[in-house]
Amino acid sequence: MEKIPTIKEIAKRLKVSPSTVSRALHGHPSIGLVTTMRVNKVASELNYERNQTAVFFKQRKTLTIGVIVPDFSDAFFSSALSGIEDYASKRNYNVFIGQSLENPDKEKRILETMKTHRLDGIIISISKNTTNYEVFEQLKKYNIPVVFFDRIPGMEDIHYSACNLQSGMLQAIDCLIEKGHRSIGLINGPSQLAASKERLDAYKQGLDKYQIAVNADLIVSSDLSSAQNTYAMRRLLSLANKPTAIITFNDYVARDAIKLLKNYNLAPNHDISFVSFANSPIWSFMDNAPMASIEQFPQKQGIKAAEILFKIIDDRISEASLTPVFHHAVFDSSMVSHRGRTNV
């Protein structure tokens, strides 16, 4: 194998000091034009490449951020990733991407790897099963900023970009009530997710607005796996008084629920109406979309998370902010009708 060319080798060929070569390669004004040109010529001949690790150490940054999401294949998270990567690219940053696959141990290993490589910052949407936040506290000690998006942990003093789920849920219930529904079910997500609690609280608030008592039988939870989504829907269909409308945690829950519904010879949005969170593009390719979805603006969340992270990075490098400031951004969710793609 050929030896990797070094500054010392360039200096030896030109019979100058390594420090002179280094300054010439960086365009330092103390080095004359002729010397600079000679150094660059030899560097080019030797295929010399700067040691980025040393450069990063000097600059106190790696020009790389990390992003962790639960699942690349989920349209919601791929949209958020697209926004983050685009923003980082405009800042001339690389993005180190990992997926937890909803596994807290894998999520922790990825975070540990990012910490070892001293990335400039991390953006993360935590797994649905994450309950231990110790690793995030450790990252603070290493001065690696973390910005959460969409799935926010129950921690104090954190940076995040999120969606206000209440606004969309209330719009959905208003819409369903207008259509004559009084028995509205909810297939919610895992209880440990803050987003599940937010959905449930808004659901109860929406019913209370119309003086409709909350029926615990109409509220079921899923771990968001296809099997659990189907089981949750089966529970609702087993009720003597079935719901006439169902709001689901996300589009994938709605997809599984609608699939099961047809096994009972019931028509989606005719016998039982559906509203789902997320507003995924999947409905463009399916025959039976819910009557509406609740848009959570994943790309906007991702871009805002990136904006927050780079502000923290810039402030840290310039030491502009001596007092910790925690940045929060919240987008209102909004119901989107699928009229024209459904029989409603």
Short mmCIF file of C-alpha atoms in Angstrom, two decimals:
data_model
loop_
_atom_site.label_atom_id
_atom_site.label_comp_id
_atom_site.label_asym_id
_atom_site.label_seq_id
_atom_site.Cartn_x
_atom_site.Cartn_y
_atom_site.Cartn_z
CA MET A 1 0.00 0.00 0.00
CA GLU A 2 1.17 3.50 -0.79
CA LYS A 3 1.98 5.78 2.13
CA ILE A 4 -0.47 8.57 2.79
CA PRO A 5 1.32 11.85 1.96
CA THR A 6 1.94 14.19 4.89
CA ILE A 7 2.86 17.81 5.48
CA LYS A 8 6.32 16.62 6.54
CA GLU A 9 6.88 14.95 3.17
CA ILE A 10 5.89 18.13 1.30
CA ALA A 11 8.22 20.14 3.55
CA LYS A 12 11.07 17.73 2.92
CA ARG A 13 10.70 18.00 -0.86
CA LEU A 14 10.62 21.79 -0.77
CA LYS A 15 13.25 22.08 2.00
CA VAL A 16 11.02 24.25 4.14
CA SER A 17 9.56 23.76 7.60
CA PRO A 18 6.29 21.80 8.14
CA SER A 19 4.77 24.92 9.73
CA THR A 20 5.45 26.87 6.54
CA VAL A 21 3.70 24.18 4.49
CA SER A 22 0.74 24.17 6.88
CA ARG A 23 0.33 27.93 6.71
CA ALA A 24 0.68 27.89 2.91
CA LEU A 25 -2.01 25.24 2.56
CA HIS A 26 -4.33 27.39 4.69
CA GLY A 27 -3.57 30.51 2.66
CA HIS A 28 -1.95 32.34 5.57
CA PRO A 29 -0.96 35.94 4.63
CA SER A 30 2.50 35.52 6.18
CA ILE A 31 3.49 33.12 3.37
CA GLY A 32 4.45 34.62 0.02
CA LEU A 33 2.58 33.86 -3.19
CA VAL A 34 5.46 31.94 -4.79
CA THR A 35 5.91 29.66 -1.78
CA THR A 36 2.18 29.09 -1.54
CA MET A 37 2.01 28.10 -5.21
CA ARG A 38 5.00 25.71 -4.87
CA VAL A 39 3.45 24.06 -1.80
CA ASN A 40 0.06 23.61 -3.50
CA LYS A 41 1.75 22.19 -6.62
CA VAL A 42 3.65 19.53 -4.68
CA ALA A 43 0.57 18.78 -2.56
CA SER A 44 -1.40 18.19 -5.75
CA GLU A 45 1.33 15.96 -7.22
CA LEU A 46 1.35 13.84 -4.05
CA ASN A 47 -2.49 13.74 -3.86
CA TYR A 48 -2.23 15.23 -0.41
CA GLU A 49 -5.48 15.54 1.56
CA ARG A 50 -5.87 17.61 4.70
CA ASN A 51 -6.28 15.72 7.96
CA GLN A 52 -9.86 16.71 8.69
CA THR A 53 -9.67 15.37 12.24
CA ALA A 54 -6.96 17.86 13.06
CA VAL A 55 -8.88 20.64 11.31
CA PHE A 56 -12.04 19.78 13.20
CA PHE A 57 -10.15 19.75 16.49
CA LYS A 58 -8.80 23.21 15.81
CA GLN A 59 -12.19 24.55 14.71
CA ARG A 60 -14.00 22.84 17.61
CA LYS A 61 -16.52 21.28 15.25
CA THR A 62 -16.84 18.20 13.02
CA LEU A 63 -19.26 19.63 10.48
CA THR A 64 -21.45 16.59 11.15
CA ILE A 65 -24.72 16.22 13.03
CA GLY A 66 -26.57 13.06 13.98
CA VAL A 67 -30.24 12.28 13.38
CA ILE A 68 -32.09 9.32 14.91
CA VAL A 69 -35.63 8.31 13.98
CA PRO A 70 -37.67 5.22 14.84
CA ASP A 71 -38.08 4.00 11.25
CA PHE A 72 -36.72 5.20 7.90
CA SER A 73 -39.57 3.53 6.02
CA ASP A 74 -42.25 5.54 7.81
CA ALA A 75 -43.29 8.36 5.46
CA PHE A 76 -43.62 10.73 8.42
CA PHE A 77 -40.01 10.32 9.50
CA SER A 78 -38.60 10.20 5.97
CA SER A 79 -40.26 13.57 5.35
CA ALA A 80 -38.73 14.98 8.53
CA LEU A 81 -35.32 13.58 7.55
CA SER A 82 -35.57 15.22 4.15
CA GLY A 83 -36.14 18.61 5.77
CA ILE A 84 -33.26 18.16 8.22
CA GLU A 85 -30.79 16.94 5.59
CA ASP A 86 -31.67 19.77 3.22
CA TYR A 87 -31.16 22.38 5.92
CA ALA A 88 -27.87 20.82 7.08
CA SER A 89 -26.61 20.67 3.49
CA LYS A 90 -27.14 24.41 3.11
CA ARG A 91 -24.89 24.82 6.15
CA ASN A 92 -22.25 22.56 4.54
CA TYR A 93 -22.84 19.88 7.18
CA ASN A 94 -22.96 16.12 6.78
CA VAL A 95 -25.71 14.09 8.45
CA PHE A 96 -25.05 10.83 10.29
CA ILE A 97 -28.41 8.99 10.28
CA GLY A 98 -29.56 6.09 12.45
CA GLN A 99 -32.85 4.32 13.07
CA SER A 100 -33.82 2.83 16.42
CA LEU A 101 -36.50 0.51 15.03
CA GLU A 102 -38.37 1.32 18.25
CA ASN A 103 -35.64 -0.43 20.25
CA PRO A 104 -34.35 1.63 23.23
CA ASP A 105 -31.13 -0.41 23.45
CA LYS A 106 -30.32 0.17 19.79
CA GLU A 107 -31.21 3.84 20.19
CA LYS A 108 -28.77 4.09 23.11
CA ARG A 109 -25.99 2.38 21.12
CA ILE A 110 -26.43 4.84 18.25
CA LEU A 111 -26.32 7.76 20.68
CA GLU A 112 -23.17 6.35 22.28
CA THR A 113 -21.54 6.08 18.85
CA MET A 114 -22.46 9.66 18.02
CA LYS A 115 -21.05 10.76 21.38
CA THR A 116 -17.78 8.89 20.72
CA HIS A 117 -17.41 10.65 17.38
CA ARG A 118 -18.13 13.99 19.09
CA LEU A 119 -20.74 15.07 16.57
CA ASP A 120 -21.64 18.75 16.75
CA GLY A 121 -25.22 17.97 17.75
CA ILE A 122 -28.04 15.45 17.56
CA ILE A 123 -31.68 15.59 16.46
CA ILE A 124 -33.87 12.72 17.62
CA SER A 125 -37.42 11.42 17.72
CA ILE A 126 -37.31 8.87 20.53
CA SER A 127 -38.55 5.30 20.21
CA LYS A 128 -42.02 4.46 21.50
CA ASN A 129 -40.42 2.27 24.20
CA THR A 130 -37.84 4.75 25.52
CA THR A 131 -38.38 5.49 29.21
CA ASN A 132 -34.80 5.91 30.46
CA TYR A 133 -33.34 9.30 29.57
CA GLU A 134 -29.96 8.96 31.32
CA VAL A 135 -28.03 8.90 28.03
CA PHE A 136 -29.37 12.35 27.16
CA GLU A 137 -28.14 13.72 30.46
CA GLN A 138 -24.69 12.27 29.66
CA LEU A 139 -24.64 14.07 26.31
CA LYS A 140 -25.06 17.37 28.16
CA LYS A 141 -21.81 16.66 30.04
CA TYR A 142 -20.00 16.24 26.73
CA ASN A 143 -21.46 19.52 25.50
CA ILE A 144 -23.30 17.80 22.64
CA PRO A 145 -26.63 19.57 22.16
CA VAL A 146 -29.75 17.48 21.52
CA VAL A 147 -32.95 18.69 19.88
CA PHE A 148 -36.02 16.45 20.06
CA PHE A 149 -38.80 16.44 17.50
CA ASP A 150 -42.28 14.91 17.32
CA ARG A 151 -41.76 12.37 20.11
CA ILE A 152 -40.61 14.42 23.08
CA PRO A 153 -39.40 12.81 26.34
CA GLY A 154 -40.74 13.87 29.70
CA MET A 155 -37.62 15.83 30.64
CA GLU A 156 -37.10 19.37 31.82
CA ASP A 157 -34.74 21.86 30.19
CA ILE A 158 -34.69 20.43 26.66
CA HIS A 159 -34.86 21.79 23.12
CA TYR A 160 -37.64 20.56 20.88
CA SER A 161 -39.73 21.02 17.76
CA ALA A 162 -43.19 19.52 18.03
CA CYS A 163 -46.77 19.57 16.87
CA ASN A 164 -49.76 20.71 18.91
CA LEU A 165 -52.01 17.66 18.53
CA GLN A 166 -54.90 19.26 20.37
CA SER A 167 -55.91 21.60 17.55
CA GLY A 168 -56.27 18.80 15.00
CA MET A 169 -58.08 16.48 17.41
CA LEU A 170 -60.64 19.18 18.27
CA GLN A 171 -61.20 19.90 14.57
CA ALA A 172 -61.75 16.18 13.96
CA ILE A 173 -64.32 15.87 16.72
CA ASP A 174 -66.10 19.03 15.56
CA CYS A 175 -66.30 17.53 12.06
CA LEU A 176 -67.57 14.16 13.28
CA ILE A 177 -70.19 15.76 15.52
CA GLU A 178 -71.40 17.86 12.58
CA LYS A 179 -71.89 14.62 10.63
CA GLY A 180 -74.07 13.25 13.42
CA HIS A 181 -71.62 10.99 15.24
CA ARG A 182 -72.01 10.72 19.01
CA SER A 183 -70.15 7.46 19.61
CA ILE A 184 -66.54 8.21 18.72
CA GLY A 185 -63.79 5.69 19.44
CA LEU A 186 -60.07 6.28 19.88
CA ILE A 187 -57.28 3.85 19.00
CA ASN A 188 -54.38 5.45 20.83
CA GLY A 189 -50.66 4.69 20.97
CA PRO A 190 -48.45 3.39 23.80
CA SER A 191 -49.30 4.98 27.16
CA GLN A 192 -45.67 5.96 27.84
CA LEU A 193 -45.60 8.29 24.84
CA ALA A 194 -46.34 11.91 25.65
CA ALA A 195 -48.05 12.12 22.24
CA SER A 196 -50.54 9.45 23.34
CA LYS A 197 -51.45 11.42 26.46
CA GLU A 198 -51.83 14.58 24.40
CA ARG A 199 -54.21 12.83 22.00
CA LEU A 200 -56.25 11.37 24.86
CA ASP A 201 -56.55 14.69 26.71
CA ALA A 202 -57.66 16.46 23.53
CA TYR A 203 -60.14 13.68 22.74
CA LYS A 204 -61.74 14.07 26.17
CA GLN A 205 -61.79 17.84 25.80
CA GLY A 206 -63.48 17.55 22.42
CA LEU A 207 -66.22 15.31 23.76
CA ASP A 208 -66.71 17.50 26.81
CA LYS A 209 -67.35 20.49 24.53
CA TYR A 210 -70.51 18.69 23.34
CA GLN A 211 -71.37 17.32 26.79
CA ILE A 212 -70.70 13.76 25.67
CA ALA A 213 -69.60 11.48 28.51
CA VAL A 214 -66.32 9.66 27.99
CA ASN A 215 -66.92 5.93 27.53
CA ALA A 216 -63.80 4.03 28.57
CA ASP A 217 -64.83 1.08 26.36
CA LEU A 218 -64.38 3.29 23.30
CA ILE A 219 -60.72 4.02 24.17
CA VAL A 220 -58.19 1.31 23.28
CA SER A 221 -54.42 1.37 22.93
CA SER A 222 -51.92 -0.26 20.59
CA ASP A 223 -48.15 -0.65 20.62
CA LEU A 224 -48.46 0.46 16.95
CA SER A 225 -47.56 -2.96 15.56
CA SER A 226 -49.91 -4.29 12.88
CA ALA A 227 -51.01 -7.15 15.14
CA GLN A 228 -51.84 -4.82 18.02
CA ASN A 229 -53.62 -2.36 15.73
CA THR A 230 -55.83 -5.18 14.48
CA TYR A 231 -56.46 -6.41 18.02
CA ALA A 232 -57.45 -2.91 19.17
CA MET A 233 -59.90 -2.57 16.28
CA ARG A 234 -61.35 -6.01 16.99
CA ARG A 235 -62.05 -4.92 20.57
CA LEU A 236 -64.05 -1.94 19.34
CA LEU A 237 -65.99 -4.08 16.87
CA SER A 238 -66.85 -6.55 19.63
CA LEU A 239 -68.78 -3.91 21.57
CA ALA A 240 -72.56 -4.19 21.68
CA ASN A 241 -72.71 -0.49 20.83
CA LYS A 242 -69.97 -0.10 18.25
CA PRO A 243 -68.52 3.34 17.61
CA THR A 244 -69.81 5.04 14.47
CA ALA A 245 -66.51 6.89 14.06
CA ILE A 246 -62.93 6.18 15.12
CA ILE A 247 -59.90 8.45 15.48
CA THR A 248 -56.58 6.60 15.18
CA PHE A 249 -53.09 7.38 16.49
CA ASN A 250 -51.69 7.50 12.96
CA ASP A 251 -52.37 6.46 9.37
CA TYR A 252 -50.87 3.00 9.78
CA VAL A 253 -53.26 2.23 12.63
CA ALA A 254 -56.13 3.41 10.42
CA ARG A 255 -54.90 1.22 7.54
CA ASP A 256 -54.94 -1.90 9.71
CA ALA A 257 -58.31 -0.99 11.24
CA ILE A 258 -59.92 -0.41 7.84
CA LYS A 259 -58.49 -3.69 6.55
CA LEU A 260 -60.11 -5.58 9.42
CA LEU A 261 -63.38 -3.68 9.02
CA LYS A 262 -63.89 -5.16 5.56
CA ASN A 263 -63.69 -8.66 7.06
CA TYR A 264 -66.85 -7.78 8.96
CA ASN A 265 -68.59 -6.71 5.75
CA LEU A 266 -68.62 -3.14 6.99
CA ALA A 267 -67.74 -0.21 4.74
CA PRO A 268 -65.18 2.37 5.89
CA ASN A 269 -66.62 5.89 6.13
CA HIS A 270 -70.13 4.49 5.64
CA ASP A 271 -70.68 2.13 8.54
CA ILE A 272 -67.77 3.52 10.54
CA SER A 273 -65.98 6.77 9.69
CA PHE A 274 -62.24 7.23 10.27
CA VAL A 275 -59.95 10.14 11.02
CA SER A 276 -56.21 9.44 11.38
CA PHE A 277 -53.23 11.44 12.54
CA ALA A 278 -50.18 12.09 10.28
CA ASN A 279 -51.72 12.52 6.79
CA SER A 280 -49.28 10.15 5.13
CA PRO A 281 -48.94 9.94 1.32
CA ILE A 282 -49.98 6.26 1.55
CA TRP A 283 -53.62 7.23 1.08
CA SER A 284 -52.90 8.34 -2.48
CA PHE A 285 -52.24 4.69 -3.35
CA MET A 286 -55.12 3.05 -1.44
CA ASP A 287 -58.78 2.55 -2.28
CA ASN A 288 -60.09 3.17 1.22
CA ALA A 289 -58.69 6.31 2.79
CA PRO A 290 -60.09 7.69 6.05
CA MET A 291 -62.55 10.53 5.60
CA ALA A 292 -59.85 12.87 6.95
CA SER A 293 -56.35 12.96 8.39
CA ILE A 294 -54.69 15.30 10.86
CA GLU A 295 -51.60 16.92 9.34
CA GLN A 296 -48.62 17.09 11.71
CA PHE A 297 -46.17 18.81 9.33
CA PRO A 298 -43.17 16.46 9.77
CA GLN A 299 -40.95 18.34 7.31
CA LYS A 300 -41.60 21.64 9.09
CA GLN A 301 -40.83 19.97 12.42
CA GLY A 302 -37.59 18.59 11.01
CA ILE A 303 -36.46 21.89 9.49
CA LYS A 304 -37.26 23.78 12.70
CA ALA A 305 -35.35 21.19 14.75
CA ALA A 306 -32.35 21.75 12.47
CA GLU A 307 -32.68 25.53 12.79
CA ILE A 308 -32.68 25.21 16.58
CA LEU A 309 -29.69 22.88 16.59
CA PHE A 310 -27.57 25.13 14.38
CA LYS A 311 -28.44 28.15 16.49
CA ILE A 312 -27.19 26.27 19.55
CA ILE A 313 -24.02 25.23 17.68
CA ASP A 314 -23.37 28.79 16.47
CA ASP A 315 -23.96 30.27 19.91
CA ARG A 316 -21.70 27.69 21.52
CA ILE A 317 -18.82 28.36 19.13
CA SER A 318 -19.13 32.13 19.46
CA GLU A 319 -19.89 31.81 23.18
CA ALA A 320 -22.69 34.28 22.56
CA SER A 321 -25.01 32.62 25.06
CA LEU A 322 -23.55 32.22 28.55
CA THR A 323 -26.95 31.57 30.16
CA PRO A 324 -28.69 28.38 28.98
CA VAL A 325 -31.66 29.12 26.74
CA PHE A 326 -34.01 26.28 25.81
CA HIS A 327 -35.62 26.59 22.41
CA HIS A 328 -39.15 25.34 21.75
CA ALA A 329 -41.17 25.39 18.52
CA VAL A 330 -44.71 24.11 18.20
CA PHE A 331 -46.83 23.82 15.03
CA ASP A 332 -50.61 23.54 15.22
CA SER A 333 -51.93 20.33 13.67
CA SER A 334 -54.73 20.70 11.15
CA MET A 335 -57.40 18.36 9.81
CA VAL A 336 -57.27 17.61 6.08
CA SER A 337 -60.33 16.16 4.33
CA HIS A 338 -59.93 13.23 1.95
CA ARG A 339 -63.23 14.03 0.25
CA GLY A 340 -63.00 12.87 -3.35
CA ARG A 341 -60.92 9.83 -2.35
CA THR A 342 -63.62 8.41 -0.07
CA ASN A 343 -67.33 7.71 -0.32
CA VAL A 344 -68.13 10.44 2.21
#
